[in-house]
Amino acid sequence: MALKLNPPTTHAFSSKDDRKCATVRNLCIRASVASSAPPQSLQVAENKAHNKSDKFRIGVLGASGYTGSEIVRLLANHPHFKITLMTADRKAGQPIGSVFPHLVTQACIFMISQSDLPDMVAVKDADFSSVDAVFCCLPHGTTQEIIKGLPISLKVVDLSADFRLRDIGEYEEWYGQPHQAPELQKNAVYGLTEISRKEIQGARLVANPGCYPTSIQLPLIPLLKAGLIEVKNIIIDAKSGVSGAGRGAKEANLYTEVAEGVHSYGITRHRHVPEIEQGLSDASNSKVTVSFTPHLMPMSRGMQSTMYVEMAPGVSTMDLYQHLKSFYEDEEFVILLKKNEVPHTRHVRGSNYCLLNVFPDRIPGRAIIVSVIDNLVKGASGQALQNLNLMMGIPENTGLLYQPLFP
């Protein structure tokens, strides 16, 4: 069925750049309608654009990092959210297009559809009276004090690790500093969306999961809850693109240090270990200890976790497959592939999807589970948007119906 699109609206443009912005906006709207969003969403977006009071005002703290810029990208065509605040201490005073040139067209979109996209400011100069909710994309260890000082009325999704661990003593052990907001930690909800949807809907503060924990817990939690796999001898081999290390200048992340090779890091002491074990232990109602080794791959984004598990007595890999199929059959973003199909990171690039599958091991009684995500989307900013949609009473797939980029 062909989509009928209205002709471009005529505006009185003051410059050639204004006309270019309008063209970009029209192209983006048409592309989003034709490729992913249902046709009626265009009308909803247009109606909302005429009544800006219907939009929730969003702040992005740490907009100059990879996860912050990904939030800005995802919000470009969101019909219910508008960015009214962006912070970046080292880039204060600059527009987002000067820091991330790939977003320069987005600045044009925002200028027409929801007034000027604000320049970035230092956190200390931020006016939080202009926002209803914030995405906190700041580094670990800096978030607790900032969130503690935010107005209590704000909804917060924190993409750092500062509120993921319930045990503040464990946080100090793994992150090397005392927790600065233990009173907030008590009320923080761990935001693995498909597992904790009800709790997220009523939360004020959501701790967005890490990328490795997301790719690992989505397949393993349902199986542990059902008692289909043993809590012992879980081995996890995980691989991530370099963007998972953040945008800060580090010698280990230079092209010549990363290209044409692969290397393990954080062996036995990666900071995501307690987060993974916390979620798996909750699912099994018993202490779970895993062997987890992450590896850095010479690619910009993408993540694969390969999990080796021991099945419970009498359980087959078909039982694991059927349970995951039943558990996720109504989920939009978690996809169990057909039998024997192998998940590939290139098939989720730029999207909020998680692809997974189950395979028999050559060792009797064991199974191999493979899960892939885009570490910056489902592993970070996409899941964060999914969570804030829920917190604001909006369908959780809003703004996330981008299809994967291939090739």
Coordinates of C-alpha atoms in Angstrom, one line a residue:
M1 CA 0.0 0.0 0.0
A2 CA 1.5 3.3 -1.0
L3 CA 1.8 6.0 1.6
K4 CA 0.2 9.3 0.7
L5 CA 2.3 12.2 1.9
N6 CA 1.2 15.8 2.1
P7 CA 3.3 18.3 -0.1
P8 CA 6.0 20.2 1.8
T9 CA 4.7 23.2 3.7
T10 CA 5.7 26.5 2.4
H11 CA 7.6 28.8 4.8
A12 CA 9.1 32.3 4.4
F13 CA 12.7 31.4 4.6
S14 CA 15.3 34.0 5.6
S15 CA 18.3 32.3 4.1
K16 CA 19.6 29.4 1.9
D17 CA 20.4 27.5 5.1
D18 CA 16.8 27.8 6.3
R19 CA 15.7 26.3 3.0
K20 CA 18.2 23.5 3.4
C21 CA 17.0 22.7 6.9
A22 CA 13.4 22.5 5.7
T23 CA 14.4 20.1 3.0
V24 CA 16.3 17.9 5.4
R25 CA 13.4 17.8 7.8
N26 CA 10.9 16.8 5.1
L27 CA 13.3 14.0 3.9
C28 CA 13.7 12.7 7.5
I29 CA 9.9 12.7 8.1
R30 CA 9.3 10.8 4.8
A31 CA 12.1 8.3 5.5
S32 CA 10.8 7.5 9.0
V33 CA 7.3 7.0 7.7
A34 CA 8.3 4.8 4.8
S35 CA 10.8 2.6 6.7
S36 CA 9.8 2.1 10.3
A37 CA 7.0 4.1 12.0
P38 CA 3.4 3.3 11.4
P39 CA 1.7 5.8 9.1
Q40 CA -0.4 7.3 11.8
S41 CA 2.7 8.3 13.8
L42 CA 3.4 11.0 11.2
Q43 CA 0.1 12.7 12.0
V44 CA 0.7 12.3 15.7
A45 CA 4.1 14.0 15.3
E46 CA 2.7 16.8 13.2
N47 CA -0.1 17.4 15.7
K48 CA 2.3 17.5 18.6
A49 CA 4.5 19.9 16.7
H50 CA 1.7 22.5 16.6
N51 CA 1.1 22.1 20.3
K52 CA 4.5 22.2 21.9
S53 CA 3.1 22.1 25.5
D54 CA 2.3 18.4 24.9
K55 CA 6.0 17.6 24.6
F56 CA 8.0 16.5 27.6
R57 CA 11.1 18.7 28.1
I58 CA 14.3 16.6 28.1
G59 CA 17.8 17.3 29.5
V60 CA 20.8 15.3 28.3
L61 CA 23.7 15.5 30.7
G62 CA 27.0 14.7 29.1
A63 CA 25.8 15.2 25.5
S64 CA 29.3 15.3 24.1
G65 CA 30.0 11.6 24.8
Y66 CA 29.0 8.7 22.6
T67 CA 25.9 7.7 24.7
G68 CA 24.8 11.4 24.9
S69 CA 25.1 11.9 21.2
E70 CA 23.2 8.7 20.6
I71 CA 20.3 10.0 22.8
V72 CA 20.2 13.2 20.7
R73 CA 20.1 11.2 17.5
L74 CA 17.3 8.9 18.7
L75 CA 15.2 11.9 19.9
A76 CA 15.3 13.6 16.4
N77 CA 11.9 12.2 15.4
H78 CA 10.4 11.5 18.9
P79 CA 6.8 12.9 18.9
H80 CA 6.6 13.4 22.6
F81 CA 10.1 14.5 23.8
K82 CA 12.0 17.8 23.0
I83 CA 15.5 18.6 24.2
T84 CA 15.6 21.8 26.2
L85 CA 18.9 21.3 28.0
M86 CA 22.3 19.7 27.1
T87 CA 25.4 19.8 29.2
A88 CA 29.1 19.2 28.4
D89 CA 31.6 20.9 30.7
R90 CA 34.5 20.8 28.2
K91 CA 32.3 21.8 25.3
A92 CA 30.2 24.4 27.0
G93 CA 28.9 27.1 24.7
Q94 CA 29.2 25.0 21.6
P95 CA 26.3 23.6 19.5
I96 CA 25.9 19.9 19.1
G97 CA 26.7 20.0 15.4
S98 CA 30.2 21.4 16.1
V99 CA 31.0 18.5 18.4
F100 CA 29.3 15.8 16.3
P101 CA 29.1 16.9 12.7
H102 CA 26.8 14.0 11.8
L103 CA 24.1 15.7 13.9
V104 CA 24.4 19.1 12.1
T105 CA 21.2 18.2 10.1
Q106 CA 19.4 17.4 13.3
A107 CA 20.0 20.9 14.6
C108 CA 18.1 22.1 11.5
I109 CA 15.3 19.6 12.3
F110 CA 15.0 20.9 15.8
M111 CA 15.1 24.5 14.8
I112 CA 11.9 24.1 12.8
S113 CA 10.0 21.5 14.8
Q114 CA 10.6 22.4 18.4
S115 CA 12.5 25.7 18.5
D116 CA 16.3 26.0 18.8
L117 CA 18.2 23.0 20.0
P118 CA 20.1 24.5 22.9
D119 CA 23.9 25.0 22.9
M120 CA 25.7 22.9 25.5
V121 CA 26.3 24.3 28.9
A122 CA 28.4 23.3 32.0
V123 CA 26.4 21.2 34.5
K124 CA 26.9 23.9 37.2
D125 CA 25.1 26.4 34.9
A126 CA 22.2 24.2 33.9
D127 CA 18.7 25.4 34.6
F128 CA 16.8 22.3 35.6
S129 CA 13.5 24.2 35.9
S130 CA 13.3 23.9 32.1
V131 CA 13.1 20.1 32.0
D132 CA 10.8 17.3 33.0
A133 CA 13.2 14.4 32.8
V134 CA 16.9 13.9 32.2
F135 CA 19.2 11.3 30.7
C136 CA 22.4 11.3 32.7
C137 CA 25.3 10.2 30.4
L138 CA 28.1 11.3 32.7
P139 CA 31.1 9.1 33.7
H140 CA 31.0 6.7 36.6
G141 CA 31.6 8.3 39.9
T142 CA 30.4 11.8 38.9
T143 CA 26.7 11.0 38.7
Q144 CA 25.7 10.4 42.3
E145 CA 26.3 14.0 43.5
I146 CA 24.7 15.5 40.5
I147 CA 21.5 13.4 40.6
K148 CA 21.3 14.0 44.4
G149 CA 21.1 17.7 43.7
L150 CA 18.4 17.5 41.0
P151 CA 14.8 18.6 41.7
I152 CA 12.8 15.6 43.2
S153 CA 10.1 16.2 40.5
L154 CA 12.4 15.1 37.7
K155 CA 12.4 11.6 36.2
V156 CA 16.0 10.4 35.8
V157 CA 17.6 7.6 33.7
D158 CA 21.2 7.2 34.6
L159 CA 23.4 5.5 32.0
S160 CA 26.5 5.3 34.4
A161 CA 27.1 2.5 36.8
D162 CA 26.5 4.6 39.9
F163 CA 23.1 3.2 40.8
R164 CA 23.2 -0.3 39.3
L165 CA 24.5 -2.2 42.4
R166 CA 22.1 -2.4 45.3
D167 CA 25.0 -3.1 47.8
I168 CA 26.9 0.2 48.2
G169 CA 29.7 -1.7 49.8
E170 CA 30.1 -3.7 46.7
Y171 CA 30.0 -0.5 44.6
E172 CA 32.9 0.8 46.7
E173 CA 34.8 -2.4 46.2
W174 CA 34.5 -2.5 42.4
Y175 CA 34.6 1.2 41.7
G176 CA 37.2 2.3 44.2
Q177 CA 35.2 5.1 46.0
P178 CA 32.4 5.4 48.5
H179 CA 28.8 5.8 47.3
Q180 CA 27.8 9.4 47.5
A181 CA 24.0 9.0 47.5
P182 CA 23.0 5.8 49.4
E183 CA 19.6 7.2 50.2
L184 CA 18.9 7.4 46.4
Q185 CA 20.3 3.9 45.8
K186 CA 17.5 2.5 47.9
N187 CA 14.9 3.7 45.5
A188 CA 16.7 3.2 42.2
V189 CA 15.2 0.7 39.8
Y190 CA 17.5 -1.5 37.7
G191 CA 16.2 -0.9 34.2
L192 CA 16.5 -4.1 32.2
T193 CA 13.3 -3.2 30.4
E194 CA 11.9 -6.6 29.3
I195 CA 12.5 -8.0 32.8
S196 CA 11.5 -5.1 35.1
R197 CA 8.9 -3.3 33.1
K198 CA 6.3 -2.8 35.9
E199 CA 8.9 -1.5 38.3
I200 CA 10.3 0.9 35.7
Q201 CA 6.9 2.4 35.0
G202 CA 6.6 3.7 38.5
A203 CA 10.2 4.7 39.1
R204 CA 11.6 8.2 39.6
L205 CA 15.3 7.0 39.1
V206 CA 16.2 4.2 36.8
A207 CA 19.7 2.7 36.6
N208 CA 20.2 1.8 33.0
P209 CA 22.1 -1.5 32.6
G210 CA 25.5 -1.8 31.2
C211 CA 26.0 -3.1 27.7
Y212 CA 27.6 -6.5 28.6
P213 CA 25.0 -7.2 31.4
T214 CA 22.2 -6.4 28.9
S215 CA 23.5 -8.9 26.3
I216 CA 24.0 -11.6 29.0
Q217 CA 21.0 -11.2 31.3
L218 CA 18.4 -11.1 28.5
P219 CA 19.0 -14.8 27.6
L220 CA 20.1 -16.1 30.9
I221 CA 17.5 -14.6 33.4
P222 CA 14.5 -16.4 31.9
L223 CA 16.3 -19.7 31.8
L224 CA 17.5 -19.4 35.5
K225 CA 14.0 -18.3 36.6
A226 CA 12.6 -21.5 35.0
G227 CA 15.3 -23.7 36.6
L228 CA 16.4 -24.9 33.1
I229 CA 20.1 -24.2 33.6
E230 CA 22.4 -24.7 36.5
V231 CA 23.7 -21.8 38.5
K232 CA 27.3 -23.3 38.4
N233 CA 29.8 -23.4 35.7
I234 CA 28.5 -20.4 33.6
I235 CA 31.2 -19.2 31.3
I236 CA 30.8 -16.0 29.3
D237 CA 33.0 -14.9 26.4
A238 CA 32.0 -11.4 25.4
K239 CA 33.3 -9.0 22.7
S240 CA 32.7 -5.3 22.2
G241 CA 33.4 -2.6 19.7
V242 CA 35.8 0.2 20.8
S243 CA 32.9 2.8 21.4
G244 CA 32.2 0.8 24.6
A245 CA 35.3 2.4 26.1
G246 CA 33.8 5.9 25.7
R247 CA 35.1 9.0 23.8
G248 CA 37.9 10.0 26.1
A249 CA 41.4 10.1 24.6
K250 CA 43.2 6.9 25.7
E251 CA 46.3 5.4 24.3
A252 CA 44.8 1.9 24.4
N253 CA 42.1 3.0 22.1
L254 CA 44.2 4.5 19.3
Y255 CA 43.7 3.1 15.9
T256 CA 47.2 1.5 15.8
E257 CA 46.6 -0.1 19.2
V258 CA 43.2 -1.6 18.3
A259 CA 43.2 -2.3 14.5
E260 CA 44.0 -5.7 13.1
G261 CA 43.8 -7.5 16.4
V262 CA 41.7 -8.5 19.4
H263 CA 42.6 -8.5 23.0
S264 CA 41.1 -9.5 26.4
Y265 CA 40.9 -7.0 29.2
G266 CA 39.5 -6.8 32.7
I267 CA 40.1 -10.6 33.2
T268 CA 38.3 -11.7 36.4
R269 CA 37.9 -8.1 37.5
H270 CA 35.8 -6.3 35.0
R271 CA 33.4 -3.9 36.7
H272 CA 30.3 -5.4 35.0
V273 CA 30.9 -8.7 36.9
P274 CA 28.9 -7.8 40.1
E275 CA 26.1 -6.3 38.0
I276 CA 25.8 -9.5 36.0
E277 CA 26.0 -11.7 39.1
Q278 CA 23.4 -9.5 40.9
G279 CA 20.8 -10.0 38.2
L280 CA 21.5 -13.7 37.7
S281 CA 21.4 -14.4 41.5
D282 CA 18.0 -12.6 41.7
A283 CA 16.7 -14.7 38.9
S284 CA 17.8 -18.0 40.5
N285 CA 17.2 -17.1 44.2
S286 CA 20.7 -18.3 44.9
K287 CA 24.2 -17.0 44.6
V288 CA 25.6 -17.1 41.1
T289 CA 29.2 -16.7 40.2
V290 CA 30.3 -16.5 36.6
S291 CA 33.5 -16.7 34.6
F292 CA 33.4 -13.6 32.5
T293 CA 36.1 -12.4 30.0
P294 CA 35.5 -9.4 27.8
H295 CA 37.4 -8.7 24.6
L296 CA 38.0 -5.5 22.5
M297 CA 37.3 -5.9 18.8
P298 CA 38.5 -3.6 16.0
M299 CA 35.0 -2.2 15.2
S300 CA 33.3 0.9 16.2
R301 CA 30.1 -0.6 17.7
G302 CA 28.5 -3.9 18.3
M303 CA 28.6 -6.6 21.0
Q304 CA 28.4 -10.4 21.1
S305 CA 28.2 -12.5 24.2
T306 CA 28.7 -16.2 23.9
M307 CA 27.5 -18.1 27.0
Y308 CA 28.3 -21.7 27.9
V309 CA 25.9 -23.2 30.4
E310 CA 25.1 -26.5 32.1
M311 CA 21.5 -27.7 31.6
A312 CA 19.5 -29.0 34.5
P313 CA 19.0 -32.8 34.6
G314 CA 16.6 -34.0 31.9
V315 CA 16.6 -30.6 30.0
S316 CA 17.6 -30.3 26.4
T317 CA 18.6 -27.4 24.2
M318 CA 15.2 -27.6 22.6
D319 CA 13.7 -26.9 26.0
L320 CA 15.9 -23.9 26.3
Y321 CA 14.9 -22.7 22.9
Q322 CA 11.2 -23.2 23.4
H323 CA 11.2 -21.4 26.8
L324 CA 13.0 -18.4 25.3
K325 CA 10.6 -18.4 22.4
S326 CA 7.6 -18.3 24.7
F327 CA 9.2 -15.8 27.1
Y328 CA 10.0 -13.2 24.3
E329 CA 7.3 -14.0 21.7
D330 CA 5.5 -10.7 22.5
E331 CA 8.6 -8.6 22.9
E332 CA 9.4 -6.1 20.1
F333 CA 13.2 -5.8 20.6
V334 CA 14.3 -9.3 21.7
I335 CA 14.3 -11.7 18.8
L336 CA 15.0 -15.4 19.0
L337 CA 16.2 -16.5 15.6
K338 CA 15.2 -19.6 13.8
K339 CA 16.9 -22.8 14.8
N340 CA 20.6 -23.0 13.7
E341 CA 20.7 -19.3 12.6
V342 CA 23.7 -17.6 14.1
P343 CA 23.3 -14.0 15.4
H344 CA 25.7 -11.4 13.9
T345 CA 26.5 -8.0 15.3
R346 CA 26.2 -6.5 11.8
H347 CA 22.5 -7.4 11.8
V348 CA 21.7 -5.1 14.8
R349 CA 24.0 -2.2 14.1
G350 CA 22.3 1.2 14.9
S351 CA 19.1 -0.5 16.2
N352 CA 17.6 -1.3 19.6
Y353 CA 17.3 -5.1 18.8
C354 CA 18.8 -8.0 20.6
L355 CA 19.2 -11.2 18.5
L356 CA 19.8 -14.5 20.2
N357 CA 19.9 -18.3 19.7
V358 CA 20.6 -21.5 21.4
F359 CA 23.0 -24.3 20.2
P360 CA 23.9 -27.8 21.5
D361 CA 27.4 -28.1 22.8
R362 CA 29.6 -31.1 21.9
I363 CA 29.9 -31.7 25.6
P364 CA 26.8 -33.6 26.8
G365 CA 24.5 -31.7 29.1
R366 CA 25.8 -28.3 28.0
A367 CA 24.4 -25.6 25.7
I368 CA 25.9 -22.5 23.9
I369 CA 23.8 -19.3 23.8
V370 CA 24.8 -16.4 21.5
S371 CA 23.4 -12.9 22.0
V372 CA 24.2 -9.8 20.0
I373 CA 23.3 -6.1 20.5
D374 CA 24.5 -2.6 19.4
N375 CA 26.4 -1.6 22.6
L376 CA 25.4 2.1 22.1
V377 CA 21.7 1.5 21.5
K378 CA 20.2 -1.6 23.2
G379 CA 23.3 -1.6 25.4
A380 CA 22.9 2.1 26.4
S381 CA 21.0 4.9 24.9
G382 CA 18.2 2.9 23.1
Q383 CA 17.4 1.0 26.3
A384 CA 17.5 4.3 28.2
L385 CA 14.9 5.8 25.9
Q386 CA 12.8 2.6 26.1
N387 CA 12.9 3.1 29.9
L388 CA 12.0 6.8 29.9
N389 CA 9.1 6.1 27.5
L390 CA 7.7 3.7 30.1
M391 CA 8.3 6.2 33.0
M392 CA 6.4 8.9 31.0
G393 CA 3.5 6.6 30.1
I394 CA 4.4 6.5 26.4
P395 CA 4.6 3.3 24.3
E396 CA 8.1 2.0 24.9
N397 CA 9.0 1.6 21.2
T398 CA 8.4 5.3 20.5
G399 CA 11.5 6.8 18.8
L400 CA 13.1 3.4 18.6
L401 CA 11.8 1.9 15.4
Y402 CA 15.0 2.4 13.5
Q403 CA 15.9 -0.7 11.4
P404 CA 19.5 -2.0 11.6
L405 CA 22.1 -0.5 9.2
F406 CA 23.5 -3.0 6.7
P407 CA 26.0 -3.3 5.2

